[in-house]
XYZ file of C-alpha atoms in Angstrom:
705
model
C 33.525 78.363 202.937
C 32.948 74.735 203.931
C 35.751 72.370 202.930
C 34.855 69.572 200.432
C 35.510 66.761 202.937
C 33.225 68.480 205.465
C 30.529 68.772 202.797
C 30.637 65.009 202.207
C 30.425 64.389 205.953
C 27.340 66.615 206.275
C 25.660 64.927 203.296
C 26.245 61.402 204.584
C 25.068 62.241 208.103
C 21.635 63.318 206.839
C 18.765 60.821 206.987
C 17.533 62.217 203.677
C 19.183 62.373 200.272
C 19.202 65.571 198.248
C 16.545 65.693 195.559
C 18.935 67.289 193.075
C 21.849 64.955 193.778
C 19.443 62.018 193.492
C 18.258 63.319 190.126
C 21.851 63.389 188.864
C 22.175 59.736 189.894
C 19.044 59.027 187.866
C 20.556 60.656 184.783
C 23.664 58.530 185.316
C 21.408 55.481 185.029
C 20.068 56.841 181.737
C 23.661 57.363 180.599
C 24.423 53.792 181.652
C 22.121 52.591 178.852
C 24.764 53.886 176.428
C 27.346 51.565 177.978
C 25.343 48.385 177.382
C 26.960 46.101 174.788
C 23.548 44.896 173.650
C 22.721 48.312 172.152
C 23.824 49.469 168.694
C 25.264 52.893 167.937
C 21.865 54.369 167.035
C 20.328 53.271 170.332
C 23.342 54.677 172.147
C 22.947 58.001 170.339
C 19.263 57.996 171.326
C 20.084 57.612 175.003
C 22.844 60.219 174.701
C 20.292 62.679 173.294
C 17.865 61.830 176.119
C 20.602 62.271 178.729
C 21.498 65.681 177.302
C 17.857 66.776 177.139
C 17.383 65.715 180.765
C 20.416 67.767 181.767
C 19.107 70.844 179.962
C 15.824 70.609 181.848
C 17.656 70.035 185.125
C 19.605 73.275 184.712
C 16.567 75.231 183.581
C 14.341 74.084 186.437
C 16.337 72.771 189.385
C 19.494 74.885 189.048
C 17.267 77.777 188.014
C 15.290 77.339 191.224
C 18.518 77.315 193.247
C 19.551 80.609 191.662
C 16.201 82.096 192.683
C 17.401 81.656 196.282
C 20.969 82.771 195.616
C 20.053 85.878 193.628
C 17.558 87.133 196.201
C 19.475 86.114 199.343
C 16.811 83.641 200.440
C 17.651 80.814 202.831
C 17.447 77.307 201.396
C 18.497 74.227 203.352
C 18.691 71.166 201.146
C 17.780 67.663 202.364
C 21.530 67.068 202.375
C 21.817 69.564 205.243
C 23.695 72.120 203.127
C 22.866 75.799 202.731
C 22.451 77.255 199.247
C 26.068 78.340 198.532
C 27.688 75.144 199.774
C 25.089 73.059 198.005
C 25.662 74.863 194.694
C 29.384 74.169 195.012
C 28.717 70.449 195.522
C 26.094 70.328 192.765
C 28.340 71.992 190.182
C 31.223 69.621 190.961
C 28.886 66.684 190.282
C 27.584 68.304 187.085
C 31.096 69.050 185.814
C 32.196 65.465 186.455
C 29.154 64.127 184.636
C 29.738 66.511 181.724
C 33.306 65.229 181.359
C 32.068 61.612 181.318
C 29.569 62.382 178.555
C 32.111 64.200 176.408
C 34.867 61.611 176.841
C 32.575 58.696 176.071
C 31.283 60.408 172.928
C 34.809 61.182 171.689
C 36.555 57.951 172.631
C 33.849 55.298 172.375
C 31.035 56.458 170.096
C 32.560 58.716 167.454
C 35.140 56.142 166.255
C 32.337 53.613 165.591
C 30.116 55.754 163.395
C 31.666 54.968 160.000
C 31.193 51.227 160.355
C 27.539 52.007 161.143
C 27.146 53.912 157.866
C 27.603 57.556 158.759
C 30.308 60.132 159.482
C 30.302 63.332 161.532
C 32.566 65.702 159.596
C 33.707 69.287 159.339
C 33.850 71.106 155.997
C 37.616 70.878 155.473
C 37.542 67.069 155.382
C 35.032 66.970 152.521
C 35.713 66.445 148.833
C 35.822 69.574 146.616
C 32.377 68.988 145.096
C 30.936 68.438 148.575
C 32.507 71.651 149.804
C 30.904 73.434 146.851
C 27.507 72.002 147.824
C 28.051 73.295 151.365
C 28.954 76.745 150.026
C 25.828 76.926 147.886
C 23.675 75.765 150.816
C 25.177 78.395 153.096
C 24.656 81.373 150.801
C 21.184 80.321 149.629
C 19.602 78.955 152.810
C 21.682 79.916 155.836
C 23.256 83.316 155.174
C 19.896 85.151 154.867
C 18.847 83.719 158.265
C 21.850 85.050 160.211
C 21.970 88.415 161.968
C 25.247 89.639 163.498
C 24.538 91.662 166.653
C 27.364 93.881 167.829
C 27.834 94.917 171.447
C 29.828 98.077 172.071
C 29.443 101.568 173.451
C 26.792 102.353 170.855
C 24.802 99.120 170.914
C 23.072 97.515 173.878
C 23.776 93.932 174.835
C 21.513 91.761 172.658
C 19.071 89.177 173.974
C 20.702 85.797 173.480
C 18.221 82.968 173.412
C 18.037 79.890 175.583
C 19.683 76.687 174.272
C 20.647 78.077 170.855
C 24.137 77.704 169.411
C 25.787 81.123 169.334
C 29.007 82.408 167.820
C 30.807 85.126 169.754
C 32.960 86.842 167.128
C 35.682 89.272 168.196
C 36.675 91.693 165.444
C 39.269 94.417 165.122
C 39.018 97.488 162.946
C 42.527 98.657 162.203
C 41.283 102.215 161.721
C 40.074 102.505 165.312
C 42.185 103.756 168.153
C 43.122 101.704 171.231
C 40.767 99.132 172.662
C 39.490 98.490 169.164
C 38.110 95.013 169.794
C 34.393 94.532 169.307
C 32.208 91.584 170.204
C 29.391 90.458 167.929
C 26.975 87.583 168.388
C 25.570 85.348 165.670
C 22.743 83.115 166.864
C 21.904 80.019 164.840
C 18.107 79.939 164.487
C 16.418 76.788 165.746
C 14.557 76.265 162.450
C 17.797 75.582 160.549
C 18.510 71.812 160.522
C 21.185 70.820 163.040
C 23.189 68.981 160.364
C 23.695 69.374 156.623
C 23.384 65.915 155.103
C 25.414 64.498 152.204
C 25.095 61.037 150.720
C 28.017 59.057 149.448
C 27.738 55.578 148.015
C 27.931 53.653 151.284
C 27.848 56.348 153.926
C 25.875 59.368 155.108
C 27.845 62.472 156.052
C 26.494 64.839 158.697
C 28.111 68.286 158.850
C 27.142 70.260 161.976
C 25.527 73.567 161.064
C 28.066 75.424 163.208
C 30.852 74.065 160.983
C 29.007 75.212 157.865
C 28.708 78.717 159.335
C 32.220 78.767 160.797
C 33.671 78.042 157.330
C 31.914 81.081 155.846
C 31.556 83.418 158.800
C 33.949 85.918 157.212
C 31.092 86.826 154.834
C 29.251 88.380 157.801
C 32.214 90.554 158.824
C 33.632 92.274 155.765
C 36.536 94.734 155.866
C 37.376 93.981 159.495
C 39.813 91.499 161.008
C 38.399 88.543 162.884
C 40.471 87.909 166.008
C 38.550 84.868 167.252
C 35.394 82.877 166.674
C 33.907 81.312 169.804
C 31.027 78.853 169.775
C 28.938 78.729 172.940
C 25.479 77.885 174.229
C 23.630 79.212 177.260
C 20.949 77.727 179.460
C 18.591 80.121 181.210
C 16.478 79.838 184.338
C 13.130 78.384 183.301
C 11.677 77.977 186.786
C 8.654 80.081 187.646
C 5.602 79.755 189.826
C 2.300 81.250 188.753
C 0.828 83.584 191.331
C -2.671 82.912 192.570
C -5.244 84.746 190.528
C -8.987 85.114 191.065
C -9.525 85.745 187.349
C -9.023 82.449 185.557
C -9.768 83.424 181.965
C -8.094 86.098 179.826
C -5.946 87.592 182.584
C -4.750 84.162 183.587
C -3.747 83.297 180.027
C -1.873 86.585 179.726
C -0.002 85.744 182.919
C 1.075 82.412 181.445
C 2.209 84.109 178.224
C 4.233 86.643 180.191
C 5.961 83.902 182.150
C 6.776 82.065 178.931
C 8.527 85.170 177.667
C 10.461 85.388 180.926
C 11.633 81.818 180.385
C 13.284 82.989 177.148
C 15.171 85.787 178.910
C 15.689 84.409 182.428
C 19.047 84.610 184.164
C 21.848 82.496 182.667
C 22.633 79.428 184.799
C 25.055 77.607 182.493
C 27.495 78.340 179.664
C 28.823 75.620 177.371
C 31.767 76.823 175.317
C 34.358 75.387 172.961
C 37.891 75.098 174.265
C 40.297 77.739 172.989
C 37.780 80.483 173.668
C 38.675 84.142 174.134
C 39.344 84.926 177.795
C 38.392 88.517 177.097
C 34.963 87.419 175.877
C 34.300 84.925 178.658
C 35.222 87.487 181.318
C 32.793 89.929 179.732
C 30.018 87.288 179.720
C 30.733 86.214 183.297
C 30.463 89.792 184.488
C 27.370 90.434 182.415
C 25.518 87.336 183.631
C 26.982 87.165 187.161
C 28.144 83.596 186.682
C 31.166 81.743 188.069
C 33.681 79.360 186.556
C 31.907 76.350 188.073
C 28.970 77.011 185.735
C 31.112 77.126 182.595
C 31.341 73.772 180.801
C 34.141 73.340 178.274
C 33.788 71.251 175.113
C 36.471 69.978 172.759
C 36.403 71.228 169.147
C 36.476 67.557 168.136
C 33.272 66.879 170.024
C 29.733 68.154 169.551
C 27.886 70.884 171.385
C 24.311 69.971 172.295
C 23.816 66.231 171.943
C 20.044 66.719 171.593
C 20.804 67.432 167.927
C 21.595 63.740 167.476
C 17.872 63.098 166.975
C 18.319 64.247 163.362
C 20.802 61.432 162.755
C 18.722 58.847 164.602
C 15.609 59.821 162.676
C 17.216 59.824 159.229
C 15.135 57.691 156.865
C 18.248 55.761 155.840
C 18.535 54.385 159.385
C 14.858 54.010 160.316
C 15.261 50.268 160.819
C 18.274 50.620 163.105
C 16.315 51.477 166.260
C 14.558 48.248 167.305
C 10.790 48.621 167.502
C 8.943 47.098 170.456
C 6.494 44.271 169.752
C 2.967 45.196 168.795
C 0.688 45.786 171.797
C -1.240 42.784 173.071
C -4.891 42.729 174.195
C -5.458 43.536 177.881
C -5.801 40.447 180.055
C -9.249 41.653 181.095
C -10.312 42.492 177.515
C -8.918 39.776 175.210
C -11.518 40.343 172.470
C -10.931 44.061 172.118
C -11.152 44.020 168.327
C -14.611 42.462 168.136
C -16.608 43.361 171.238
C -18.694 46.470 171.890
C -16.782 48.319 174.602
C -19.962 49.905 176.010
C -21.488 46.494 176.591
C -18.278 45.015 177.961
C -17.881 47.770 180.558
C -21.411 47.206 181.842
C -20.293 43.724 182.866
C -16.642 44.100 183.888
C -13.739 46.482 184.375
C -10.782 46.704 181.970
C -7.278 47.273 183.298
C -4.810 48.658 180.750
C -1.043 48.368 181.138
C 0.650 50.597 178.570
C 2.598 50.249 176.308
C 2.039 46.492 176.423
C -1.646 47.281 175.935
C -2.557 49.939 173.404
C -4.288 53.201 174.277
C -6.802 52.259 171.584
C -9.594 51.053 173.950
C -9.655 54.545 175.494
C -9.774 56.145 172.050
C -12.475 53.730 170.884
C -14.586 54.498 173.954
C -14.243 58.249 173.437
C -14.815 58.188 169.676
C -17.842 55.884 169.983
C -19.209 58.244 172.632
C -18.757 61.215 170.296
C -20.988 59.666 167.632
C -23.483 57.855 169.898
C -26.724 59.890 170.154
C -27.428 58.454 173.595
C -24.248 59.974 175.064
C -25.124 63.241 176.769
C -21.876 64.523 178.291
C -18.102 64.065 178.190
C -15.753 65.447 180.843
C -11.949 65.199 180.819
C -8.770 66.493 182.393
C -5.914 67.103 179.959
C -2.280 67.593 180.956
C -0.184 66.723 177.884
C -1.394 65.879 174.367
C 0.126 64.379 171.244
C 0.953 66.926 168.527
C -1.881 65.841 166.230
C -4.174 64.659 168.964
C -7.163 62.451 168.203
C -8.491 63.553 171.592
C -9.014 67.161 170.515
C -10.524 66.086 167.195
C -12.980 63.818 169.002
C -13.996 66.510 171.496
C -14.567 69.027 168.697
C -16.875 66.539 166.956
C -18.665 65.919 170.238
C -19.476 69.620 170.554
C -20.660 69.681 166.918
C -22.906 66.713 167.730
C -24.589 68.692 170.489
C -23.054 67.008 173.517
C -22.022 68.791 176.671
C -18.211 68.776 176.775
C -16.211 69.986 179.780
C -12.410 69.952 179.676
C -9.906 71.063 182.235
C -6.810 72.025 180.239
C -3.795 72.390 182.483
C -2.046 75.326 180.853
C 0.716 75.187 183.470
C 2.004 71.798 182.183
C 5.695 72.636 181.965
C 6.997 73.104 178.388
C 3.543 72.250 176.970
C 1.913 75.533 177.984
C 1.730 77.012 174.483
C 0.329 73.881 172.862
C -2.253 73.447 175.619
C -3.393 77.067 175.377
C -3.756 76.776 171.599
C -5.795 73.554 171.780
C -7.908 74.837 174.675
C -8.840 77.953 172.705
C -9.881 75.793 169.732
C -12.237 73.833 171.960
C -13.572 76.910 173.695
C -14.263 78.613 170.369
C -16.207 75.526 169.245
C -18.442 75.705 172.322
C -16.687 73.447 174.794
C -16.706 74.453 178.468
C -12.974 74.903 179.157
C -11.337 75.436 182.526
C -7.780 76.779 182.409
C -6.508 75.188 185.607
C -7.635 75.646 189.188
C -6.321 78.723 191.085
C -2.684 78.185 192.057
C -2.853 74.381 191.845
C -1.613 72.374 188.891
C -4.126 69.730 187.802
C -2.129 66.571 187.179
C -4.850 63.957 187.650
C -6.009 61.964 184.602
C -9.772 61.401 184.499
C -12.491 60.976 181.886
C -16.259 60.688 182.462
C -18.813 59.775 179.791
C -22.521 59.986 180.635
C -24.765 57.769 178.475
C -28.536 57.317 178.685
C -30.034 54.112 177.288
C -33.833 54.158 177.508
C -34.442 54.976 181.200
C -31.012 53.997 182.495
C -28.038 56.337 182.840
C -24.596 54.727 182.818
C -21.376 56.549 183.605
C -18.269 55.261 181.849
C -15.084 56.283 183.609
C -11.397 56.177 182.779
C -8.807 56.805 185.490
C -5.096 56.560 184.817
C -1.519 57.327 185.716
C -0.573 58.621 182.263
C -1.517 61.389 179.876
C -4.118 61.161 177.127
C -1.301 61.113 174.603
C -1.168 58.582 171.789
C 2.567 59.115 171.237
C 3.901 58.742 174.785
C 1.546 55.819 175.460
C 3.824 53.766 173.184
C 6.941 54.395 175.274
C 5.694 55.183 178.812
C 4.560 52.411 181.147
C 1.239 53.480 182.645
C -1.868 52.008 184.238
C -5.436 52.837 183.256
C -8.828 51.594 184.418
C -12.013 51.612 182.329
C -15.073 51.005 184.471
C -18.758 51.640 185.106
C -18.329 50.914 188.821
C -20.868 53.130 190.574
C -18.627 53.869 193.559
C -15.787 55.153 191.364
C -18.254 56.881 189.030
C -19.710 58.795 192.008
C -16.208 59.712 193.189
C -15.162 60.956 189.757
C -18.408 62.897 189.243
C -17.876 64.560 192.608
C -14.271 65.355 191.734
C -15.295 67.037 188.453
C -17.822 69.139 190.364
C -15.021 70.283 192.655
C -12.801 71.135 189.690
C -15.362 72.914 187.531
C -17.541 74.533 190.162
C -17.513 75.712 193.739
C -18.100 72.444 195.554
C -16.480 71.024 198.665
C -16.471 67.235 198.418
C -17.836 64.851 200.948
C -15.634 61.843 201.684
C -14.692 59.895 198.577
C -15.143 56.135 198.797
C -12.370 54.772 196.565
C -10.537 57.930 195.585
C -7.689 59.646 197.418
C -7.171 63.219 196.328
C -4.695 65.991 196.943
C -4.202 68.559 198.246
C -7.061 67.460 200.529
C -6.206 64.112 202.095
C -3.781 62.010 200.089
C -0.670 62.327 202.264
C -2.684 61.848 205.460
C -4.417 58.679 204.241
C -1.264 57.107 202.789
C 0.608 57.705 206.032
C -2.307 56.142 207.934
C -1.950 53.043 205.749
C 1.793 52.945 206.478
C 1.181 53.291 210.209
C -1.361 50.462 210.128
C 1.274 48.205 208.549
C 3.660 49.177 211.360
C 1.003 48.317 213.951
C 0.458 44.917 212.328
C 4.190 44.242 212.457
C 4.366 45.181 216.143
C 1.565 42.681 216.808
C 3.399 39.944 214.921
C 0.915 39.985 212.049
C 1.920 39.814 208.351
C 2.763 43.234 206.950
C 4.299 44.680 203.842
C 4.490 47.835 201.732
C 5.204 47.707 197.988
C 5.273 50.989 196.103
C 6.190 51.893 192.509
C 6.696 55.590 191.699
C 8.548 58.050 189.506
C 9.801 60.024 192.503
C 9.882 59.773 196.309
C 10.663 63.094 197.950
C 8.098 64.038 200.629
C 9.842 63.961 204.037
C 6.681 63.194 206.067
C 5.989 60.186 203.876
C 9.641 59.070 204.067
C 9.787 59.284 207.864
C 6.563 57.269 208.065
C 8.324 54.561 206.025
C 11.352 54.790 208.347
C 9.090 54.221 211.368
C 7.449 51.251 209.660
C 10.861 49.802 208.837
C 11.878 50.100 212.491
C 8.665 48.283 213.461
C 9.710 45.381 211.223
C 7.582 45.999 208.116
C 8.995 44.601 204.864
C 9.196 47.562 202.470
C 10.126 47.311 198.796
C 10.182 50.456 196.686
C 10.565 50.739 192.910
C 11.483 54.383 192.279
C 12.541 55.246 188.731
C 13.962 58.700 189.331
C 14.417 60.864 192.426
C 14.569 58.995 195.732
C 15.287 61.051 198.850
C 14.862 58.063 201.176
C 18.116 56.507 202.379
C 17.707 52.690 202.390
C 19.590 50.106 204.413
C 20.742 52.371 207.268
C 20.971 50.478 210.547
C 18.381 51.575 213.088
C 16.576 53.637 210.466
C 15.747 51.798 207.262
C 17.360 48.359 207.224
C 14.063 46.767 206.148
C 13.729 49.021 203.101
C 14.962 48.031 199.644
C 14.933 50.519 196.755
C 15.178 49.510 193.098
C 15.131 51.679 189.983
C 14.066 50.387 186.565
C 15.594 52.226 183.587
C 15.440 50.730 180.112
C 13.654 50.870 176.780
C 10.395 52.176 178.268
C 10.019 55.094 180.659
C 8.502 53.772 183.890
C 5.673 56.189 184.632
C 3.017 54.207 186.538
C 2.344 54.748 190.245
C 1.149 51.826 192.358
C 0.707 51.791 196.151
C 0.114 48.331 197.671
C -0.368 47.676 201.390
C -0.625 44.062 202.620
C -2.934 45.020 205.527
C -2.831 41.588 207.188
C -4.160 39.931 204.039
C -6.974 42.454 203.446
C -4.884 44.284 200.885
C -5.238 47.870 199.691
C -3.994 48.729 196.188
C -4.153 52.228 194.725
C -3.096 53.503 191.291
C -2.978 57.014 189.883
C -1.110 60.109 188.870
C 0.577 61.041 192.157
C 4.165 60.524 193.228
C 5.130 60.868 196.886
C 6.322 64.459 196.513
C 5.521 67.717 198.269
C 4.211 69.146 195.004
C 1.932 66.120 194.478
C 0.505 66.269 197.992
C 0.273 70.040 198.493
C 0.466 71.895 195.177
C -1.425 69.753 192.691
C -4.844 68.307 192.102
C -4.016 64.602 192.065
C -5.934 61.382 192.503
C -5.260 57.773 193.401
C -8.003 55.224 192.808
C -8.458 51.916 194.561
C -8.571 48.656 192.612
C -10.851 46.208 194.403
C -11.634 43.645 191.696
C -9.532 40.636 192.805
C -8.215 39.636 189.367
C -7.242 43.232 188.521
C -5.533 43.648 191.886
C -3.620 40.430 191.174
C -2.500 41.952 187.885
C -1.157 45.015 189.704
C 0.585 42.831 192.280
C 2.163 40.933 189.395
C 3.450 44.197 187.933
C 5.160 44.899 191.250
C 6.482 41.327 191.479
C 7.920 41.439 187.944
C 9.598 44.794 188.656
C 11.231 43.311 191.744
C 12.368 40.281 189.709
C 13.882 42.242 186.794
C 17.641 41.715 186.485
C 18.225 43.469 183.137
C 16.933 47.017 183.708
C 17.137 47.163 187.523
C 19.520 49.145 189.730
C 19.736 48.690 193.497
C 20.109 51.846 195.584
C 22.867 51.910 198.202
C 22.824 53.653 201.558
C 25.036 56.464 200.261
C 22.631 57.276 197.419
C 24.597 55.562 194.650
C 23.151 52.785 192.511
C 24.540 49.397 191.478
C 23.267 47.504 188.463
C 21.407 44.348 189.486
C 23.265 41.499 187.813
C 22.033 38.011 186.935
C 23.352 35.168 189.066
C 25.300 32.352 187.366
C 22.278 30.030 187.335
C 19.719 32.780 186.644
C 18.047 33.586 183.340
C 17.753 37.237 182.249
C 14.386 38.659 183.276
C 13.501 41.797 181.306
C 10.082 43.204 182.201
C 10.038 45.279 179.010
C 9.810 41.966 177.174
C 8.002 39.749 179.696
C 4.841 41.862 179.926
C 4.162 41.283 176.220
C 3.828 37.552 176.928
C 1.677 37.630 180.046
C -1.293 35.246 180.355
C -4.110 35.169 182.955
C -2.751 31.900 184.343
C 0.599 33.527 185.129
C -0.905 35.987 187.618
C -3.262 33.612 189.453
C -0.883 32.701 192.272
C 1.129 35.916 192.511
C 2.280 36.774 196.042
C 4.363 39.650 197.318
C 4.668 38.171 200.814
C 5.152 34.453 201.391
């Protein structure tokens, strides 16, 4: 076994930073939002719930993937240089340390401040007699009928315990039995029972965790036996799977997805959270059953709370709806200031519209689609759909379009992680109505966001196109920063039409003009652009690379940036989440700066800008610089050539680099330091500044002096 100090030496010697360790650093930046004095307790609870949800997904997907290698004795060498066993040891140490930070901050800093904010987290014993009676009535009327004790012994098989549910492990003793008379039963708390029972007092709301309601009355489930111990725990299962390539993309494909969803519910256990004071006999039984070690067992104080994602019920309580500050109302796009009065069809014939969400509403996209649905001159609508809002206007509009006799083609990506069931349901609705539905493309995940509307006015056919970095989702468009382009540009319209033919048929594209696509050419072309910047630098010409992404992980792309840095190219990267590039290392990357923006909005847009000796190239789209984006997904990046729109994108990059409220600077060792304001410097918060942008403010924007 490698010693811990040797592990750190191996990690630091690598030119690349581990994807998983980098992700943990990202979640630390989310957690850091809780520490900001400017946020109230409700905002802090919101970010605590987000942090916990992120961690759940990390264990399901990334730790689950690691176990796929461990369980089947497959070799995996992480970017850190560590093999699978040593890397798991390092990863679990980091996860345990982070878990302790979360728990301690909740207990010591957040919980004591709840009463002054108007609410209390309480157990049953601390309630008044009449409140305890209300709890008792609630339990026996609403909760008791929902609970099912499941015993495990020599006569009963081990029950299926569900992913991310709260579970009681109850050890009972029957005095009439002979030796070894302990039995273990499980009581799962169904997910459709509210996380907290709510009581109102005159000036305060009381939230009683459902596990405390059940714990107080659990004896009613185990009559005429002695209860030795009651142990609350929660498990996280492996949710990582890869769909196998299938030639049959209809019913068989959907059945494959359904089967994999069931496997997600019963995949191998990768994490146990358990209350302190637990039965050692029970935990040893579970460890043996699930082949799990102590480093994957996370202990929680009885005074704390298991599963912070449940805090959403408190945050969303109608009594506190004003406590979470709402962002300002969206402003009109700079390129479409008269959005409320102008006919969008006519506008797009004359100019392009660049949308920057959430500062600009998604409404122009919805207006374009809904006008197209009811316009008799519109002949066809084609879309790619990755994630939708729960009550999506998109689906309603497409259903009406089919009813109105229009040709509607939709690629529904049913492999969109955690949205598979919703996407399958909505896709079937459209297909039943007569829409041509494609359920993904072979073994590739379609992540690109495209819409094409074909309209015939008299003898002229016009194609209206939307290309974007974000989903067609009215809900997330209010909290995710994304870029979208509405255009009738013939070059882009030809590219998008060609791309839809590739997706829906059996067509091999010719060269796109202003579209980069994967898995065909995206990595190759982007690296060519990087290498051209390096060549300019070697010739003493102006050069610069400015990129904004969610994640930077592809090693070929990273090493191309390293080579450009060594050639003298100025490189500034704004990477919200995972960054496997190591900045500021002498002889390797001293010309590379990496910032991360984490704040009120989730930074989701992707922008690639290359100075190109003054003949700039700027691309926007759905693709991060990741192996999966370049090799395993259908992705697209589209070029913005209109000078004023390109200036707007350059300004987005410039503002991100200027932010000193939400920004973190990445260090060579992979840690991050909050970017602080200088003594003579005003706070610059992009999540506020973009609401006040004017055309004049972007006229003279420069990324290179």
